[in-house]
Structure formats: C-alpha cells, structure tokens
Short mmCIF file of C-alpha atoms in Angstrom, two decimals:
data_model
loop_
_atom_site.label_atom_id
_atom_site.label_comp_id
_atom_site.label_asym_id
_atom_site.label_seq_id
_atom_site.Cartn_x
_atom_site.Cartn_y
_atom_site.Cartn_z
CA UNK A 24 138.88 197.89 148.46
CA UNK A 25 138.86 195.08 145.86
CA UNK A 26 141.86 195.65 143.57
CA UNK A 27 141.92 193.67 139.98
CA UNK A 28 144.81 193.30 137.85
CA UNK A 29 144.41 193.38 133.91
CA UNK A 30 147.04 192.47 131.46
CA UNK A 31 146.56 191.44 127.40
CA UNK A 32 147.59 188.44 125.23
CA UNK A 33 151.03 189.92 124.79
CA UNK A 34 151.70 189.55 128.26
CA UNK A 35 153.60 186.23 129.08
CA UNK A 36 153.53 184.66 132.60
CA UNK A 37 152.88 180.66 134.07
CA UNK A 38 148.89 179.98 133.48
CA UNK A 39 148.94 178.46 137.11
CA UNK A 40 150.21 181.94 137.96
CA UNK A 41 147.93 183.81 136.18
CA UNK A 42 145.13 181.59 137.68
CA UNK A 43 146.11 181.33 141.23
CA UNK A 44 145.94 185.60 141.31
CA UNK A 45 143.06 186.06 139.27
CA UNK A 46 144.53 188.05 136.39
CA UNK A 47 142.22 188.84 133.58
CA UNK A 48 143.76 188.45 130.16
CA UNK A 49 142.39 190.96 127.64
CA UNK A 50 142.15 189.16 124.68
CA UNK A 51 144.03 190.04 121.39
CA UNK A 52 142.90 188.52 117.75
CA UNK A 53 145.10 186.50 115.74
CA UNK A 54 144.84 186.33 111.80
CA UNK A 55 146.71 183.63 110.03
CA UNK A 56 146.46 182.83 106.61
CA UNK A 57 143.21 184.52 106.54
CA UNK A 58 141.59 182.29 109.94
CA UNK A 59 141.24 184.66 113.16
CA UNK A 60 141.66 183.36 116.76
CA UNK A 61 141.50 185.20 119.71
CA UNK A 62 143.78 184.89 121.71
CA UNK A 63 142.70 184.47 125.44
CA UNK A 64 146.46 182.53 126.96
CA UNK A 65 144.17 179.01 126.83
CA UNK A 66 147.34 176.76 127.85
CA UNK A 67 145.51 174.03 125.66
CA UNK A 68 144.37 176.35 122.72
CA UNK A 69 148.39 177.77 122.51
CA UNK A 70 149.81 173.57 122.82
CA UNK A 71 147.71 173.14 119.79
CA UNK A 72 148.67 176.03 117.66
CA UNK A 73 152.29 174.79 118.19
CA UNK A 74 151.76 171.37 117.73
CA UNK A 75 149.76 171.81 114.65
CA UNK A 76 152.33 174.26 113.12
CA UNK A 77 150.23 177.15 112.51
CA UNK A 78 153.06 179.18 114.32
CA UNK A 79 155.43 178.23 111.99
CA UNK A 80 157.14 180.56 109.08
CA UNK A 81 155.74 180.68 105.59
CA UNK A 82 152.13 181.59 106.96
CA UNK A 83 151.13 185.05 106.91
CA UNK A 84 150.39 185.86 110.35
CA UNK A 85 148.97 189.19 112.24
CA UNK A 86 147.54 190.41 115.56
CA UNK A 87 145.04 193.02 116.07
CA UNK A 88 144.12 194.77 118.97
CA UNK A 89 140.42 194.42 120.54
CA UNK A 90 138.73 197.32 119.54
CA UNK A 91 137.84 200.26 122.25
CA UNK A 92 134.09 198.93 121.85
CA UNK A 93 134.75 195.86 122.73
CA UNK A 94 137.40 196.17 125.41
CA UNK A 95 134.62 198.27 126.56
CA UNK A 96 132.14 195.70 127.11
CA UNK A 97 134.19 193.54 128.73
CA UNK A 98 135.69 196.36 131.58
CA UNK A 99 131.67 196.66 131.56
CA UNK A 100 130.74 192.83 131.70
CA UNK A 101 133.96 191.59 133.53
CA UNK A 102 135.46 194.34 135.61
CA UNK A 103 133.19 196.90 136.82
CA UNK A 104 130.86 194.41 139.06
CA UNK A 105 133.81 192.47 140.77
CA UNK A 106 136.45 195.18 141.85
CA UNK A 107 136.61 198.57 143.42
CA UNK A 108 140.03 199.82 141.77
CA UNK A 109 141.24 198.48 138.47
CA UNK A 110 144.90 198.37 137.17
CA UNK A 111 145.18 197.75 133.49
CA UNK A 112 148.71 196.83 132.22
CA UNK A 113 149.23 197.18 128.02
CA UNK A 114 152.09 195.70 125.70
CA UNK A 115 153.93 198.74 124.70
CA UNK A 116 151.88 201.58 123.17
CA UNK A 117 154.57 201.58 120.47
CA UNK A 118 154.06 198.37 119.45
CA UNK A 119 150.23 198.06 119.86
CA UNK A 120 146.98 199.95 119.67
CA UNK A 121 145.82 197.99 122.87
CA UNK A 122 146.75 200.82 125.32
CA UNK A 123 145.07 203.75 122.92
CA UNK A 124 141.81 201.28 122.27
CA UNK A 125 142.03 200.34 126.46
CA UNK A 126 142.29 203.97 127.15
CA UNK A 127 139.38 205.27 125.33
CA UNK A 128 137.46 202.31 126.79
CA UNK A 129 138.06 203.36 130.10
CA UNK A 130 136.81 206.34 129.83
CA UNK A 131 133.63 205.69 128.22
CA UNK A 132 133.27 203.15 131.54
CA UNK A 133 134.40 205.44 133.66
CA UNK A 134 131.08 207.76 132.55
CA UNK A 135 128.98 205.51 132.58
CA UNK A 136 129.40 202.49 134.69
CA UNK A 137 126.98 203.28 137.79
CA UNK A 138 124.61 201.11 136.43
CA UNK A 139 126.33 198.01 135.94
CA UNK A 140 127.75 198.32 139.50
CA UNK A 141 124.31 198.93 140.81
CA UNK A 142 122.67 195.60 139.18
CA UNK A 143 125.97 193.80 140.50
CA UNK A 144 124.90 195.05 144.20
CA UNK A 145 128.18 196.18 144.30
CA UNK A 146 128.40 199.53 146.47
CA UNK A 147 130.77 202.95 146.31
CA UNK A 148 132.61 204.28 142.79
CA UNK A 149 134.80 202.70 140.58
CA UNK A 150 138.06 203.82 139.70
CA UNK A 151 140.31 202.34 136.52
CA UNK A 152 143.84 203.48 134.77
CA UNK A 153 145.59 201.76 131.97
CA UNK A 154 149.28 202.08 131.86
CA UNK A 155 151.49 201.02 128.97
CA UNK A 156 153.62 198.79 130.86
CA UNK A 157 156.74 199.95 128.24
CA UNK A 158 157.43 196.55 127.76
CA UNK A 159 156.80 193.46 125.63
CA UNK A 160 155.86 189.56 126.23
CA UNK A 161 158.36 188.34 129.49
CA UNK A 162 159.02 191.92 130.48
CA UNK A 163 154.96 192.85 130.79
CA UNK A 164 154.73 189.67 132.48
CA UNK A 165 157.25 190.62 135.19
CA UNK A 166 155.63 194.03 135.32
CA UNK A 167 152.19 192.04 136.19
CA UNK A 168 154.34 189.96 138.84
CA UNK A 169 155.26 192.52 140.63
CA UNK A 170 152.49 194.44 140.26
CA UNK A 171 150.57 191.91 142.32
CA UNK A 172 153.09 192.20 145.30
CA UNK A 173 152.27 195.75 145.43
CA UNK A 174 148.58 195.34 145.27
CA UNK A 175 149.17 192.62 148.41
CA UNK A 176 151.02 195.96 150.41
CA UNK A 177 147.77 197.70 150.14
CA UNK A 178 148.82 201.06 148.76
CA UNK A 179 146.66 203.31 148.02
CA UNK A 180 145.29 204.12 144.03
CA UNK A 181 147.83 207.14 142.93
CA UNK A 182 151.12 205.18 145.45
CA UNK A 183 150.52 202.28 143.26
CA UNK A 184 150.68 203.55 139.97
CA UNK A 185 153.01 205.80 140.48
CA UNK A 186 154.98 202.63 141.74
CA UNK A 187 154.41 200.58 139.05
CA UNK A 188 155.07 203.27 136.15
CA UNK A 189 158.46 203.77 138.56
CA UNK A 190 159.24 200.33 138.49
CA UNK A 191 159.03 199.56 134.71
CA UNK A 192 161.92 201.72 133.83
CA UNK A 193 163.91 198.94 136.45
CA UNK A 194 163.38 196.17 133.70
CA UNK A 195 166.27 194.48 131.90
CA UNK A 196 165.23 192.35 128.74
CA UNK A 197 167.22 189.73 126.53
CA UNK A 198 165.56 188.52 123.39
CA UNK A 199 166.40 185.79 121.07
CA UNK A 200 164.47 185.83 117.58
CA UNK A 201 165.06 182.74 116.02
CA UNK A 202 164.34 183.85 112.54
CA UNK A 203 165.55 187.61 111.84
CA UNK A 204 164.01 187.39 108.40
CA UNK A 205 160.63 186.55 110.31
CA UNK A 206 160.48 189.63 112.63
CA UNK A 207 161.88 191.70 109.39
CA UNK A 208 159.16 190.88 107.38
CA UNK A 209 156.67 191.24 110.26
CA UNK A 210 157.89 194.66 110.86
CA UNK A 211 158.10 195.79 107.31
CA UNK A 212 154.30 195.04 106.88
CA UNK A 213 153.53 196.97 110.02
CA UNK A 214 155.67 199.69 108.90
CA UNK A 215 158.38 199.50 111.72
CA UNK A 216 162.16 200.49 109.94
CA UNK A 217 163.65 199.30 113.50
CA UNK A 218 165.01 195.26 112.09
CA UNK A 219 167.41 196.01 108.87
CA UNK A 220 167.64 193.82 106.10
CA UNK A 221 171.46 193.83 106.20
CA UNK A 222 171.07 192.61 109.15
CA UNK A 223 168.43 189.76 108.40
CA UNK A 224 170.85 189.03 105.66
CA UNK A 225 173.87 188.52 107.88
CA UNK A 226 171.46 186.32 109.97
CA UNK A 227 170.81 184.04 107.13
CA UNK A 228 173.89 184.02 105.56
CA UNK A 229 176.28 183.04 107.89
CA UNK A 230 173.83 181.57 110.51
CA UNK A 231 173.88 184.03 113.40
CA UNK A 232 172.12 184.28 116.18
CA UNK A 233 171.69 187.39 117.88
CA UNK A 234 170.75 188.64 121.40
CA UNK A 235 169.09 191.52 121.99
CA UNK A 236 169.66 193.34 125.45
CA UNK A 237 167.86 196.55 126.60
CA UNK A 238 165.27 198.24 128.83
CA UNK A 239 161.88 197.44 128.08
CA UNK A 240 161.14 197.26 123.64
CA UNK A 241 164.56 199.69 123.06
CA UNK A 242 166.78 196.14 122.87
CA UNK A 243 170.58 196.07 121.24
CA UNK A 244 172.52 193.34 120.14
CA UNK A 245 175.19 192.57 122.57
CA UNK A 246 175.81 188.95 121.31
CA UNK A 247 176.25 187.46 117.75
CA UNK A 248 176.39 183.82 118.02
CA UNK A 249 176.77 180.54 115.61
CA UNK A 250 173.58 178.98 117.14
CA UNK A 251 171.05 179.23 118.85
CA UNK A 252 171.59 177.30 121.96
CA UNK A 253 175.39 179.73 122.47
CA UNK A 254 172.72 182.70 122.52
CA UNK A 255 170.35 180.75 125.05
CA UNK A 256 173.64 179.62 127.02
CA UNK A 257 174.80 183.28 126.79
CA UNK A 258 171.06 184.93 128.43
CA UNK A 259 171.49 181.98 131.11
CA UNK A 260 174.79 183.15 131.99
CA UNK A 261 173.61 186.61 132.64
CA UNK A 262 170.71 185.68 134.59
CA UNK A 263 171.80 183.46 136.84
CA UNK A 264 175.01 186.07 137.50
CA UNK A 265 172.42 188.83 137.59
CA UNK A 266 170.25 186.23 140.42
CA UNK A 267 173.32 186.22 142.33
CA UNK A 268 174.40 189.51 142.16
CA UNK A 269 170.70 190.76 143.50
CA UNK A 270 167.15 191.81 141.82
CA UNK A 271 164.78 194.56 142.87
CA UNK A 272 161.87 191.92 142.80
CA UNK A 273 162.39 188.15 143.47
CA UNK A 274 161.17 187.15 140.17
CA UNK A 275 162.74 186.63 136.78
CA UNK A 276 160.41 185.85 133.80
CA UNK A 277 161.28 183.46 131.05
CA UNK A 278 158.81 182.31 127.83
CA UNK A 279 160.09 180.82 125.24
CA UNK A 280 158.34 180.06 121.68
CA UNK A 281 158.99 175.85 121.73
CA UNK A 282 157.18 173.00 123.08
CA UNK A 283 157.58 172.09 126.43
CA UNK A 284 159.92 169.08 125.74
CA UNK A 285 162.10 171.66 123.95
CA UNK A 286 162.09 174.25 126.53
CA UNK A 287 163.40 171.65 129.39
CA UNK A 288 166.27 171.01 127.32
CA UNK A 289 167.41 174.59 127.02
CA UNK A 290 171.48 175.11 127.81
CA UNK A 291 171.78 176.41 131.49
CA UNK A 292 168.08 176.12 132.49
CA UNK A 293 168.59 173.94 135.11
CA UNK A 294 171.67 176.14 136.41
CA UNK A 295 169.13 178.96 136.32
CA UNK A 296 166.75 177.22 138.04
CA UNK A 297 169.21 176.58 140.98
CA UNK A 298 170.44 179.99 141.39
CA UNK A 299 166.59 181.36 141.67
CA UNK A 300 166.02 178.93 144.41
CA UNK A 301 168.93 179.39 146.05
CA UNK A 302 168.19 183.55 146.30
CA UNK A 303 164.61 183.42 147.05
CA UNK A 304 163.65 184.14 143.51
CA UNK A 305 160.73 182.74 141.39
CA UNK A 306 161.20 181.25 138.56
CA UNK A 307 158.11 182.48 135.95
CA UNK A 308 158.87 180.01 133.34
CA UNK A 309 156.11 179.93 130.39
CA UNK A 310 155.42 178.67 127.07
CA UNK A 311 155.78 182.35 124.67
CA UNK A 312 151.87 183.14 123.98
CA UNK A 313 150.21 182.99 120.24
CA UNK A 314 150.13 187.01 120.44
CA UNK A 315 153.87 186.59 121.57
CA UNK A 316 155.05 183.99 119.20
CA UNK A 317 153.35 185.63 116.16
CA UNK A 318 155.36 188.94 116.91
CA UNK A 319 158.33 188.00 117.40
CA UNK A 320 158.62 184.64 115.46
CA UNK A 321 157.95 180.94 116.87
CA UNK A 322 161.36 179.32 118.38
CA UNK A 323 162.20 182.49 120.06
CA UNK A 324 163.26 183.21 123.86
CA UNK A 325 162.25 186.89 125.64
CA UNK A 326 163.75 186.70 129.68
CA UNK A 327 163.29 189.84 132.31
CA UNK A 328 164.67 191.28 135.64
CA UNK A 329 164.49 193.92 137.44
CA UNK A 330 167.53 194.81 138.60
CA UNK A 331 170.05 198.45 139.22
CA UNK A 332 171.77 199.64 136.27
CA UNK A 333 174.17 197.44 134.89
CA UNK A 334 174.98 196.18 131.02
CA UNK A 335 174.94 192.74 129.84
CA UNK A 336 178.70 192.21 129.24
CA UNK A 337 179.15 192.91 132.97
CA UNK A 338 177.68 189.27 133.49
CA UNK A 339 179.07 187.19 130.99
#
C-alpha cells in the first residue's frame, strides 16, 4: 500500500524536506496589486518575490484557494495513478476555503476515479481523506513532519488518521507579526474581527512587538516587547527550554518571513540549533512561504512543537 502525503501553500517546511519525502504541495493563488501567482513553494520563485519586494507593505495583497474543480483535476492527474491511500493535510478550515474546496474534490474523485487508475495500470481501490490540520504555516508543517513518521510505522488507513487528527491538538505555536497594522488590515478585508485596532495602534505607537502563544490558529499574546529581535530572543528561549525539557515528536518547525542572510542572524538561533542536536531533534528551519508571508505579513516568525501541556511563561 502506497501512501502519499498532501499539504497546500500555507504549509511551511525545508524544500529539501519536502523533496526528499515526496510531498505534493497543493497550490494556492496569490493576487498582488492586481498580478496572480500561484503559489507552488518554488524555493527560487519565493527568493524572488522577497528580493524584488513584492512581499512588502503598501501592496494590496490576497490568497485564494484552488477551486474544488481544479484541486480536482489534480487529485485526478497527480494523485490517483501513483498511490493507494491518500492523506490530505489543509491550513485551518477557519482561515481558508482549501479544506471545504479539497473536500468536495475528494469526493467527486472518490466516484469517479476507476478510470484514471485503470489507464495508470495501477491495480485495487483508492482511498483519500482531507483533514484540516487546525493549524497554520510552521504548525501545518510540523503536522506534515510527523505525519510522515507515522506513514513510515505502517498503520493502517482509520489508525492513522485518527493519529494524526489526535496529534494536532499536541501543537504549541509562537508567532511574531512584524507589522500588526498589516495582519489588521488583512483581516479586516477578509472580515476576521480577531486583530483589534487598539491594539495595532499600541503596536505602532509605542513600537511593540508582540508574541503570540497558543494551540494551533487560537494564539494569545504572552509577550509585549520593544523590538523585534527581544520577541525572537524571547520564542528562542522557550524552545530551546521546551527541547530540553522533552517533545512528543523530535522535530520543531521554524519559517520565518526574511531573507536567508537575515534569518541566520536571528537572536538565539544558533543556541536553538544546539539544543535540537543535542536531544535528537530536527531542526525544520524554512524561509515563511508567499501564501505564508502574504497572511501574516513579510518579516514575521511562526515556530511549532509538540509537546504536553504547559504555558509559555513556564519557559522563559
């Protein structure tokens, strides 16, 4: 039984990691100023759109979801001739119309797809299910992560969904938005009431940087610092403590909306770094993706773990 892993454009891991396991990347479309892009993780295509500035504020940016017809024709095209058992992972439903557009796809494939598997050669039925993966951009990407360990144990279809919709209540995430004004604005146009304006005008006004703490989207502030780099130095902090103290799967996930130069610089990194070798953990460090950046504003950090319950304070 061939099992094949699918996660969208909001889903932030390594490229070399996404290659080496064979993830496929359902794209999501970018409009900005009026130009769409899709958005397929292209390491290349995502080094230009920060280099050229097309991420930056002041441009009127959007993502929109594939639609069900064509997420359809590529499970069709894509999915259906190469695996047996499919595992679809989805940014947040309530965030996205990926998972509702991904669902009805799959089950228009899922009535008609004998066909396709026939002129692939490929023998016995096909089985799919999407699962909103409750999280968003590092967090879906440690989802994927250790999704793919469980795949590699060889359970069977309902063990490893149920596993995986188990394990994404286990997920700690810290968020940095560098612009609160950004994300504000974003979320006004898309209707979402959950970023205030007082506090986008605190932000601005006396320069603070927050950082956001929660399980999976439902995030807090638990910091308010002068700067950015005492928020990044405060997330650090936590992970590494959080490394030592123990995980529930020996990978943390870090993206971060900045050019690579930038991101090597970050406060703590390196101490980070240290403490995942030193426990057996992987370190899934990635440049934040288009779909990423353009949600949740370019400059900005998103790091996961899984981990027991615990708050952030309790590793600062």
């Amino acid at each position: 039984m061939k099992v094949g892993l699918i996660v969208d454009s909001a889903c932030d891991l390594p490229f070399e990691f996404s290659r080496k396991h064979d993830l496929f990347i359902l794209p999501v479309t970018a409009v900005i100023d009026g130009e769409t892009y899709i958005d397929r993780h292209d390491p290349v295509r995502t080094q230009e759109f920060y280099q050229s500035g097309l991420l930056q504020k002041g441009r009127h940016a959007e993502t929109q979801a594939f639609s069900a017809e064509q997420i359809h024709e590529l499970f069709m095209e894509k999915i259906v001739p190469e695996y047996d058992v499919a595992i679809c992972e989805t940014v947040t439903r309530s965030r996205s119309l990926v998972f509702q557009n991904a669902s009805e796809a799959m089950n228009s494939v899922m009535a008609n797809y004998e066909q396709a598997r026939a002129a692939s050669g490929r023998e016995g039925k096909f089985s799919m299910r999407v699962i909103d993966s409750k999280q968003i951009f590092a967090g879906q990407g440690l989802l994927a992560a250790h999704t793919l360990r469980l795949i590699d144990q060889k359970l069977s279809k309902n063990a490893l969904r149920n596993e995986v919709e188990r394990f994404s209540d286990k997920i700690y995430t810290c968020v940095i938005p560098r612009d609160l004004h950004y994300i504000r604005e974003r979320a006004r146009r898309r209707g979402d009431k959950s970023i205030s304006g007082v506090v986008a005008f605190l932000g601005k006004a006396l320069n603070i940087t927050p950082v956001l703490f929660g399980q999976g989207v439902e995030g807090q502030p638990v910091a308010k610092t002068r700067s950015f780099e005492a928020a990044v130095e405060k997330v650090m902090n936590y992970a590494t403590a959080r490394v030592e103290a123990g995980l529930l799967t020996p990978h943390v996930s870090l993206s971060c909306g900045l050019a690579w130069t930038e991101i090597e610089e970050l406060p703590g990194l390196n101490r980070l770094r240290n403490a995942c070798e030193n426990n057996g953990v992987e370190l899934l460090l990635s440049q934040m993706g288009i779909t990423s950046s353009i949600y949740i504003g370019p400059g900005s950090l998103c790091l996961a773990l899984a981990a027991e319950p615990h708050s952030f304070t309790d590793y600062q």
